[in-house]
Coordinates of C-alpha atoms and ligand atoms in Angstrom, one line a residue:
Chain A
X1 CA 110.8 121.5 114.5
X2 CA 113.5 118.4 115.1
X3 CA 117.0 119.1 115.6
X4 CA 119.5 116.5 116.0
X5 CA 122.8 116.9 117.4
X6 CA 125.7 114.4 118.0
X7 CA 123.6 111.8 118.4
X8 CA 124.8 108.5 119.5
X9 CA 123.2 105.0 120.1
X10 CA 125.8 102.4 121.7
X11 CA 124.6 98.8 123.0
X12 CA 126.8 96.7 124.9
X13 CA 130.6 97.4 125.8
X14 CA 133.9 97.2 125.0
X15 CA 134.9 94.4 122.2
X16 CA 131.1 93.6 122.1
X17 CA 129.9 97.7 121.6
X18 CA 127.2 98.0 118.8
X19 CA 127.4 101.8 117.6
X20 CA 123.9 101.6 116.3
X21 CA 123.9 105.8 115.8
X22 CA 127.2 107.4 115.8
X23 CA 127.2 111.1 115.6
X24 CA 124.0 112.2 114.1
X25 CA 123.4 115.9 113.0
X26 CA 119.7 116.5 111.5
X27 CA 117.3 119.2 111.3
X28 CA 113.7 118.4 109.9
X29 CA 111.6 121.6 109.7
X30 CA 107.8 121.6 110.1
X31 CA 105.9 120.5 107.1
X32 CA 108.8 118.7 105.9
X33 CA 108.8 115.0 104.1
X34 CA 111.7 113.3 104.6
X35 CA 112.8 109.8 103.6
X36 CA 115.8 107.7 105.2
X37 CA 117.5 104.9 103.1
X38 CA 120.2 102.8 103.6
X39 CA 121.5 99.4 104.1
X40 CA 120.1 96.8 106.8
X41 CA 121.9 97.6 110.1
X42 CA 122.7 100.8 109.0
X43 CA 120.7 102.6 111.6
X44 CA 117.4 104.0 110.3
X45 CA 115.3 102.4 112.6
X46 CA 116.5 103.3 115.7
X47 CA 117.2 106.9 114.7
X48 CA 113.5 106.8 113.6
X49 CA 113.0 105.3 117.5
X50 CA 114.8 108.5 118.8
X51 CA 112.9 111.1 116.7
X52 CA 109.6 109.1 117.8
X53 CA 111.2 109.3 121.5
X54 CA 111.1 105.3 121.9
X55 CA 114.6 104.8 122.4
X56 CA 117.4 107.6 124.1
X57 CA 120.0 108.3 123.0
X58 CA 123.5 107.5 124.5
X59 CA 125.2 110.8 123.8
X60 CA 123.8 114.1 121.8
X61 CA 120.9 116.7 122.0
X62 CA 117.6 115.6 120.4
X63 CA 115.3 119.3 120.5
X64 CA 111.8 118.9 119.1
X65 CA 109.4 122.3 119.3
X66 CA 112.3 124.0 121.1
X67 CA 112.0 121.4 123.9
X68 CA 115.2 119.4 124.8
X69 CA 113.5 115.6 124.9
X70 CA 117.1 114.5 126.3
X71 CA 116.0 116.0 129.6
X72 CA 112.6 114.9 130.4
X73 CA 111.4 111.7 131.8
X74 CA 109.7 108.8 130.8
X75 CA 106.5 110.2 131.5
X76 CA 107.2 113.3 129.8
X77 CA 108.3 111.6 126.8
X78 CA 105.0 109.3 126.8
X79 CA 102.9 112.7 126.7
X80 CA 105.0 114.3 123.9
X81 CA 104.8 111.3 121.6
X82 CA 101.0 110.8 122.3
X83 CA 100.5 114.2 121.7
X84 CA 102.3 114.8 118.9
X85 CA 103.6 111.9 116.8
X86 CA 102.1 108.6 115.0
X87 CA 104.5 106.1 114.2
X88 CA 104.2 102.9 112.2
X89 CA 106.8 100.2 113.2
X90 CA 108.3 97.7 111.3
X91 CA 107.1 95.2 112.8
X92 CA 103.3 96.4 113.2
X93 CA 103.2 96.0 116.5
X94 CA 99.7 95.7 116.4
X95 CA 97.9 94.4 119.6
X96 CA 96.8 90.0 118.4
X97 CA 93.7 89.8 120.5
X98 CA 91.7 92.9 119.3
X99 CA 90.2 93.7 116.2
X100 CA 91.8 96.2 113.7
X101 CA 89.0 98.7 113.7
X102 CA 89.9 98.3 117.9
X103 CA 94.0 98.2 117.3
X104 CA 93.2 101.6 114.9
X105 CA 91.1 103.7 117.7
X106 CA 93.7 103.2 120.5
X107 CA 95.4 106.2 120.3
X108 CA 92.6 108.1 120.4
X109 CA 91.4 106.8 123.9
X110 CA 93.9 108.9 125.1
X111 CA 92.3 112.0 123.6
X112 CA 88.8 111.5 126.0
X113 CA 86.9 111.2 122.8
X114 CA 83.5 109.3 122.7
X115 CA 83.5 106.1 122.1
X116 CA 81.1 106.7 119.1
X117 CA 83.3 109.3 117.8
X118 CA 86.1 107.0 118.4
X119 CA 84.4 104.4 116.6
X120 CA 83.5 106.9 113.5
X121 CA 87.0 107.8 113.1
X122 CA 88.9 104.6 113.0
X123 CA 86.7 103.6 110.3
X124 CA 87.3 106.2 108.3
X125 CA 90.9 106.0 109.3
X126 CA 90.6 101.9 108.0
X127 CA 88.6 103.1 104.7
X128 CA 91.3 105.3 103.5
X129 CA 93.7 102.5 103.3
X130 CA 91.5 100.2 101.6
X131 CA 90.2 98.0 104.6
X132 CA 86.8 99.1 105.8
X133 CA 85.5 95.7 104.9
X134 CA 88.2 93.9 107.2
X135 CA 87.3 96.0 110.3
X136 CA 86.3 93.2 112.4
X137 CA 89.3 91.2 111.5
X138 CA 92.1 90.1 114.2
X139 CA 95.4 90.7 112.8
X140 CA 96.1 86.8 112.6
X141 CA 93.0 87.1 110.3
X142 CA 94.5 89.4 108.3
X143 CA 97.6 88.8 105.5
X144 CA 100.9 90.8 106.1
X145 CA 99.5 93.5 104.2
X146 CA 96.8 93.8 105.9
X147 CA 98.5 94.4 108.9
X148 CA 100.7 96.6 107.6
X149 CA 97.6 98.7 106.9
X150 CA 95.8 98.6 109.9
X151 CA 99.2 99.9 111.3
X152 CA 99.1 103.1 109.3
X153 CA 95.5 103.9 110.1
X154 CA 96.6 103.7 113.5
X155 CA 99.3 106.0 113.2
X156 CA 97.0 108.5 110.8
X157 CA 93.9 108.2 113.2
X158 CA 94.8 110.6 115.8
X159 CA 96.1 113.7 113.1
X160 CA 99.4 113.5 114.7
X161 CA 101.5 116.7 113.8
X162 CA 104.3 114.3 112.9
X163 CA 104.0 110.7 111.5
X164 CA 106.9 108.5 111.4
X165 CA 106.6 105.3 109.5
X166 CA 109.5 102.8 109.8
X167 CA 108.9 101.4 105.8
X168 CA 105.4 101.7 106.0
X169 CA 104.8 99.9 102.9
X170 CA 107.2 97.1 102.9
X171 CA 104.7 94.2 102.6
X172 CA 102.7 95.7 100.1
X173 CA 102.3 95.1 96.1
X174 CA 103.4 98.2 94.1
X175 CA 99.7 99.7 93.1
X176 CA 98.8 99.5 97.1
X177 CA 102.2 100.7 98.2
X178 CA 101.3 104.1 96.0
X179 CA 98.0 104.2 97.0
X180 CA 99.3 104.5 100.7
X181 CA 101.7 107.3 99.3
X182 CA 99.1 109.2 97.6
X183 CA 97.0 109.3 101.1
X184 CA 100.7 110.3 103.0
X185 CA 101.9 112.5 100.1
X186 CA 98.4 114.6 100.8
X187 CA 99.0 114.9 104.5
X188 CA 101.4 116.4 104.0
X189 CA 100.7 119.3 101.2
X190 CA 97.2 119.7 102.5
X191 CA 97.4 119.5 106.3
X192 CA 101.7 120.1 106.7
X193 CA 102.1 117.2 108.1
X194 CA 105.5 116.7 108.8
X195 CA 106.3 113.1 108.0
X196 CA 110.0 111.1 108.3
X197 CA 109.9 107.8 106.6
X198 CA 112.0 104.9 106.2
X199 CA 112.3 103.1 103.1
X200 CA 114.4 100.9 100.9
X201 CA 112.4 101.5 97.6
X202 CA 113.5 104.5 95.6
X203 CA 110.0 104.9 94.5
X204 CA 108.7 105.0 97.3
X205 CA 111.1 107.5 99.2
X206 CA 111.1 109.2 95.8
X207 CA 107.5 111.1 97.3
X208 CA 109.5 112.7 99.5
X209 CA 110.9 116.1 99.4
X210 CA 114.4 114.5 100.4
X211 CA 116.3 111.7 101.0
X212 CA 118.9 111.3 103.7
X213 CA 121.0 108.1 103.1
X214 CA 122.4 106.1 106.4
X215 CA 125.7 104.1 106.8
X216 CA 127.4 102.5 109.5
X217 CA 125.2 104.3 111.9
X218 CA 126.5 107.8 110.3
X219 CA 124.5 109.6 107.8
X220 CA 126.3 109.7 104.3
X221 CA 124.8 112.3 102.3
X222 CA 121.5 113.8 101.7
X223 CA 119.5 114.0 98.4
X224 CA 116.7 116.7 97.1
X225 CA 113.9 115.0 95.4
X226 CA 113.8 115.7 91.7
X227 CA 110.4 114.7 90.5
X228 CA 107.4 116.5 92.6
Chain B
X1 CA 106.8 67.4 92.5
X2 CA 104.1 69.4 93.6
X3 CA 100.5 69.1 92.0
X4 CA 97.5 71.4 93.7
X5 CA 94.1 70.8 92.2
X6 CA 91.2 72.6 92.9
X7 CA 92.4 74.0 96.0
X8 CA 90.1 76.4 98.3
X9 CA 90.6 77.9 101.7
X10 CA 87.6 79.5 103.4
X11 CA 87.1 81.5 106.4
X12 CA 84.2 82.2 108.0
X13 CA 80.7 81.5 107.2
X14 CA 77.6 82.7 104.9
X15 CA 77.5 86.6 104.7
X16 CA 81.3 86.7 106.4
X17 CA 83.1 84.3 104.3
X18 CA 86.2 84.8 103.3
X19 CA 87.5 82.8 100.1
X20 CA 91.2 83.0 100.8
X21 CA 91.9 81.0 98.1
X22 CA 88.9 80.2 95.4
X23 CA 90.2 77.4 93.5
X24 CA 93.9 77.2 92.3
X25 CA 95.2 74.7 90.2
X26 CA 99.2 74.6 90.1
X27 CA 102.1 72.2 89.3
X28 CA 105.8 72.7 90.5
X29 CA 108.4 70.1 88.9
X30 CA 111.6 69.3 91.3
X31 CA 113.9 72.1 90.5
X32 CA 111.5 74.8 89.4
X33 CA 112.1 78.0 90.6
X34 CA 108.2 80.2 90.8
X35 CA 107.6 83.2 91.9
X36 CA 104.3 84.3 93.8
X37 CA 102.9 87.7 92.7
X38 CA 99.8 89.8 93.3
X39 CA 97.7 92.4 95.1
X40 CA 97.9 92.4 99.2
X41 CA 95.3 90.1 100.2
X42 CA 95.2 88.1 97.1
X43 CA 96.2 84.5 98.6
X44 CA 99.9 84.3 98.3
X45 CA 100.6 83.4 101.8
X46 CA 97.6 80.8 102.3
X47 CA 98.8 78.9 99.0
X48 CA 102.2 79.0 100.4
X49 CA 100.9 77.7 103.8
X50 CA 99.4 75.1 102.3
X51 CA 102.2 74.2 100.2
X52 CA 104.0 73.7 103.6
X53 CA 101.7 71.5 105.2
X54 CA 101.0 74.3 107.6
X55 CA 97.3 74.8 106.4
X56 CA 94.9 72.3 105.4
X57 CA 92.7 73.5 102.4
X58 CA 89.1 73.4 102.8
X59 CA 88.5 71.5 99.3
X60 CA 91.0 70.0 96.9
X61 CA 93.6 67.6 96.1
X62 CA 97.5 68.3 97.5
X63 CA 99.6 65.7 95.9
X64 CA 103.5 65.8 97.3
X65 CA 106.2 63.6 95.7
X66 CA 103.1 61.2 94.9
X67 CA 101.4 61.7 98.4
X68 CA 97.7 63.1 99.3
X69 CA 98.9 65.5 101.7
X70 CA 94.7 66.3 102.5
X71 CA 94.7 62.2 103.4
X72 CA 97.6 62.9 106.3
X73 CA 96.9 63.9 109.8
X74 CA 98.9 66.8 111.7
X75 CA 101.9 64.4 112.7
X76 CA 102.5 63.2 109.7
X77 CA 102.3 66.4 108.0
X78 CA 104.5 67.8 110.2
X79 CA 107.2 64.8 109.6
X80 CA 107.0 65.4 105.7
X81 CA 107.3 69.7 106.6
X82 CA 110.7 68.5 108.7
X83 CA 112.1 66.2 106.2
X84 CA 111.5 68.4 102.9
X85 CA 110.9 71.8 103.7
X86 CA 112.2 75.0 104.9
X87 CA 110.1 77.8 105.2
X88 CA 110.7 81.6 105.2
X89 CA 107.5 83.6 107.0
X90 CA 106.6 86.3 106.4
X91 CA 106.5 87.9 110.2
X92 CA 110.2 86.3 110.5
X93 CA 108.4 83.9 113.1
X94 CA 112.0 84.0 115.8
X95 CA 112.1 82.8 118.8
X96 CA 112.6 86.0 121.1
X97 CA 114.4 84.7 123.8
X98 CA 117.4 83.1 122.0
X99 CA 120.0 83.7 119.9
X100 CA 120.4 84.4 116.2
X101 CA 122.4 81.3 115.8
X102 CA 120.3 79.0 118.2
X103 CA 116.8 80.1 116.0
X104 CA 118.9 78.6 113.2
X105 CA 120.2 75.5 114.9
X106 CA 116.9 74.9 115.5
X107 CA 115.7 72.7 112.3
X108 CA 118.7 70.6 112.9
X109 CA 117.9 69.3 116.6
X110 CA 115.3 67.3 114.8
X111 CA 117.7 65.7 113.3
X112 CA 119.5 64.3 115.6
X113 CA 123.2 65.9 114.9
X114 CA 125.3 66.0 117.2
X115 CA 125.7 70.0 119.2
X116 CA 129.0 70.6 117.4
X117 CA 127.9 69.6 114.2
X118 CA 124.7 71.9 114.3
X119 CA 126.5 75.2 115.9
X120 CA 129.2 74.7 112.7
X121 CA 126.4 74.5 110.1
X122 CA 124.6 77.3 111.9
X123 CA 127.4 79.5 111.7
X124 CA 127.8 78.5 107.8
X125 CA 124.3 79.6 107.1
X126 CA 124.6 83.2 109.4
X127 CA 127.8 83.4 107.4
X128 CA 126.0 83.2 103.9
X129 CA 123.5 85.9 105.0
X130 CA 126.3 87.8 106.3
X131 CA 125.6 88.0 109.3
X132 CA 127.8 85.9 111.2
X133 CA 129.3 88.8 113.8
X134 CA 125.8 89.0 114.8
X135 CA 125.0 85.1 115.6
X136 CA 124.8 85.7 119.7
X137 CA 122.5 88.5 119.2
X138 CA 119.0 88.0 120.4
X139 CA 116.2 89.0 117.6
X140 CA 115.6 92.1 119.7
X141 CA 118.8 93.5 119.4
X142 CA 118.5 92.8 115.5
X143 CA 117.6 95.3 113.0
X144 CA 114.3 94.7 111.0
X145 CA 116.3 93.5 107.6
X146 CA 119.0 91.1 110.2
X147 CA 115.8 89.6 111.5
X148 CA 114.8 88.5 108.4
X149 CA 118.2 87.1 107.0
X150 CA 118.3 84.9 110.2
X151 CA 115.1 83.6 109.4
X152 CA 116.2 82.9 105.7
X153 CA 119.6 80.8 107.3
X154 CA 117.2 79.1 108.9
X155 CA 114.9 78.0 106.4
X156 CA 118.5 77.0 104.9
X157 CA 120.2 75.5 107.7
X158 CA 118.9 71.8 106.8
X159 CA 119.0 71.9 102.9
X160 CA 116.0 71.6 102.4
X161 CA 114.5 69.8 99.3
X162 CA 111.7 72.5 99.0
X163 CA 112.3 76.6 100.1
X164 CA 109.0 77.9 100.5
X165 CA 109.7 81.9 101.2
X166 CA 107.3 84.7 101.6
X167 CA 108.6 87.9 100.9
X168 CA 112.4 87.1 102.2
X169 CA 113.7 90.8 100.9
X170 CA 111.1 92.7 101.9
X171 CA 112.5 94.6 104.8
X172 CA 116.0 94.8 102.9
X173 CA 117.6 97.4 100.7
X174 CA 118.3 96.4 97.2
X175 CA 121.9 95.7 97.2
X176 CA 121.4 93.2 100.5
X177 CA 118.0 91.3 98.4
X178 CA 120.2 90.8 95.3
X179 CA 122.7 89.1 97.6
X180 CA 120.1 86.9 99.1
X181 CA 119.0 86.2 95.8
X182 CA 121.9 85.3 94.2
X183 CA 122.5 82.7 96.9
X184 CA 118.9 81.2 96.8
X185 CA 119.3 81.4 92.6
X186 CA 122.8 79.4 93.0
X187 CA 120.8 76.7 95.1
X188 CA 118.5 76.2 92.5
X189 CA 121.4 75.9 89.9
X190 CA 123.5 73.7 91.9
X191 CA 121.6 71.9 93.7
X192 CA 118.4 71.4 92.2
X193 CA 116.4 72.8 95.4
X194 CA 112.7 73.8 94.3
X195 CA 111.8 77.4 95.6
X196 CA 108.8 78.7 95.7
X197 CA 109.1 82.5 96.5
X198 CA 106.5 84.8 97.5
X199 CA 107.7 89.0 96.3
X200 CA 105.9 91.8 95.5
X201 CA 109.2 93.4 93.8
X202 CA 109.8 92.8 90.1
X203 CA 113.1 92.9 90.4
X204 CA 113.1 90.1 92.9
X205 CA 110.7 88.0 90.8
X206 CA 113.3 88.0 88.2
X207 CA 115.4 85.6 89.4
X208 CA 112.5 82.8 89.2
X209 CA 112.0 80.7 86.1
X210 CA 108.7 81.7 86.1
X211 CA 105.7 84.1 87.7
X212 CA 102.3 83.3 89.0
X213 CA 99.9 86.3 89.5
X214 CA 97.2 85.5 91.5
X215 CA 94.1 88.0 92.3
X216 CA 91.3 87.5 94.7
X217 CA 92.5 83.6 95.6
X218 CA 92.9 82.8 92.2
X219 CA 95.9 82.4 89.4
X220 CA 94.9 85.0 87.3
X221 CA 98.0 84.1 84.5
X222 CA 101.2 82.8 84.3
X223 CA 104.5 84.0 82.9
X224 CA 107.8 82.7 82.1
X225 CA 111.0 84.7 83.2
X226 CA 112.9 86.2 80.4
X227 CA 116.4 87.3 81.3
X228 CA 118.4 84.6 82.8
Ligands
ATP1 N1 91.8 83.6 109.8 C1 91.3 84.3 108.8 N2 90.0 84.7 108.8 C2 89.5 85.4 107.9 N3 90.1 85.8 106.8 C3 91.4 85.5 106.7 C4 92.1 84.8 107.7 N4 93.4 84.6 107.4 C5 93.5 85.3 106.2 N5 92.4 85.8 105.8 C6 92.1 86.5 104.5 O1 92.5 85.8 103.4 C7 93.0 86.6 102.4 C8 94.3 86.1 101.8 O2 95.3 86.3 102.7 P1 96.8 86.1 102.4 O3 97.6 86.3 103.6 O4 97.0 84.8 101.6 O5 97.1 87.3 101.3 P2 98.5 87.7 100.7 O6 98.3 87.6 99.2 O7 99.6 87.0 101.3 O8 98.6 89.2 101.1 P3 99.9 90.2 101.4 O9 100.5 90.5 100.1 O10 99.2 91.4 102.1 O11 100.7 89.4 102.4 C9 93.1 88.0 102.9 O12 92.0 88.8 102.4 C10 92.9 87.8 104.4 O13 92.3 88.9 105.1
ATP2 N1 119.6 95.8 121.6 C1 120.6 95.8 120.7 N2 121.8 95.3 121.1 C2 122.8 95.3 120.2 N3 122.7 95.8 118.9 C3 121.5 96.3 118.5 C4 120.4 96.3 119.4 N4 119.4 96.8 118.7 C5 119.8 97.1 117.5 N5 121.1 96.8 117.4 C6 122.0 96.9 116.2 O1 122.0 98.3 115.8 C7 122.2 98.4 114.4 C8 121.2 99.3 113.7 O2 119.9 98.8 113.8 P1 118.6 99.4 113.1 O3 117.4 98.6 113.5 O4 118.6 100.9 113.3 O5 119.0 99.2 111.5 P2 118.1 99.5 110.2 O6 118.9 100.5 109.4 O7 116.7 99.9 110.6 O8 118.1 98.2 109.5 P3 117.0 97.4 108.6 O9 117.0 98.1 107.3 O10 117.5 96.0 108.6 O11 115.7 97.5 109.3 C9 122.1 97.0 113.8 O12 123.3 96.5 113.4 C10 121.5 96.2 115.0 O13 122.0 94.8 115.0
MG3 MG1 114.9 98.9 110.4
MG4 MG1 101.2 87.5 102.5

């Protein structure tokens, strides 16, 4: 489904050059759940903005479904990721002056849905991660948690073929953190979801099939996950 | 040092009240090193805000170094936050249009140091997070985990009496938390500085004298470190 090839990220120039990516070779197959570790700085992030088609490349070939995503334009690239992909930032990135039950049914404006049906889905969307009650809440209304929550409804509500989460549960206590694993974890075996997570918690990436560890903007070595 | 008695934050009215925090009673001594831990949603970050003068509880006493913080108004409160505190959020809370090293001077303009003075100490505190190659960048060009280091040197910067932190390693991998951790830890040894430290990893509450679990906006128990 993804196929990375010499991929390479570089900011700035000369003395100053940041080599965020440099020379990435990765091949996620449909249905596949894939976790990327590795220390801060090392890259994960804006490798997971490449595959989510946020962020291109400097150098390389990034083919997803057979279609080089290099060579299409910005609009292009808008209408594959809103077709195809939910992603949950790091940051949340959710929008301050709406509610979450609003922030969750964005992406499905773009689908022409009803506003009812709309409606009907984020909550469910928002119930499956424990925060039903808090639908009405602005994110600044919300604790860190929360928000981190109402961030992976959002990227859930829309059945996106592909879900990439940039450490979707970072801000959350253990028993929540596997709670949203479970729900991710059944995506994927029930529906084939084909998810690419970033995550510094081995337990977390351990629900993964396997684990592709960054350095230095390379990527080090690759791990199959034991327990299933 | 600290004495909180009492203590409840409310949001909202009648059927859509929120009880943040539903009476907490807690005493930090100067040098103490706590830990906050519990569920997401459970009050950690209100009883941190209000530990930092940067919420006003709805009921209850706040009694700092012998003062009724609920008897000041918003200036003065904000003079004691300058003078005691630093504070780690846990959004990072950057400015976005300047530089990793400038979001750190920051606590120092206040007090009246001269430019040179503050850009050294600045650099110091980059330095101890390791990230001192990266001082110019803006928090944009920052990965999620660098963001959150220059927010920890910041909280830093001033030697603070009191380190109020929520969730300071949760965006970075384990090797980069334990390094953070080992430099808050030797600033409680060596300098007595009180931290009070908001985690949700085990691991990291560790390195506190002692735990706090709190559920539904109250302390559910209390326990004391054992491996020092
Ligand atoms: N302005 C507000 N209006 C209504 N409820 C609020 C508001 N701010 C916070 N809350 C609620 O107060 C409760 C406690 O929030 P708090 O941020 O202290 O939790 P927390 O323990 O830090 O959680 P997390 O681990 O997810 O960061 C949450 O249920 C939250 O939704
Ligand atoms: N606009 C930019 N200009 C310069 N350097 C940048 C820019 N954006 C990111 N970087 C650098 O690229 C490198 C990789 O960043 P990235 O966000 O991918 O790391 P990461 O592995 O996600 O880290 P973390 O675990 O801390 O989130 C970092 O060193 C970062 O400072
Ligand atoms: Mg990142
Ligand atoms: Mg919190």
């Amino acid at each position: 489904l993804v196929s990375l090839k010499g991929i390479t990220r570089v900011y700035g120039e000369g003395a100053a050059e940041v080599r965020a990516l440099d020379g990435i070779d990765l091949e996620v197959r449909q249905g596949d759940f894939v976790a990327f570790m590795g220390p801060s700085g090392s890259g994960k992030s804006t490798c997971l903005n490449v595959l989510g088609c946020l962020d291109v490349p400097t150098t390389g070939s990034y083919a997803f479904a057979g279609v080089e995503v290099t060579d299409l334009d910005q609009v292009q690239r808008a209408l594959l990721r809103r077709h195809y992909l939910g992603f949950v930032f790091q940051g949340f990135n959710l929008l301050a002056r709406t509610s979450a039950v609003e922030n969750v049914e964005l992406p499905l404006v773009y689908r022409g849905m009803s506003s009812r049906e709309r409606r009907i889905r984020a909550l469910e969307a928002l119930d499956e991660v424990g925060l039903l009650e808090w639908q009405s809440h602005k994110p600044n209304e919300l604790s860190g948690g929360q928000q981190q929550r109402v961030a992976i409804a959002r990227a859930l509500v829309s059945g996106p073929q592909v879900l990439l989460a940039d450490e979707p549960t970072g801000n959350l206590d253990s028993e929540r953190g596997r709670d949203i694993m479970r729900v991710v974890q059944k995506l994927n075996r029930d529906r084939g979801i084909t998810i690419v997570m970033v995550t510094h918690e081995e337990e977390i990436a351990a629900y993964a099939d396997r684990t592709v560890h960054f350095l230095d903007g390379r990527i080090a070595r690759s791990e199959v996950s034991k327990a299933q």
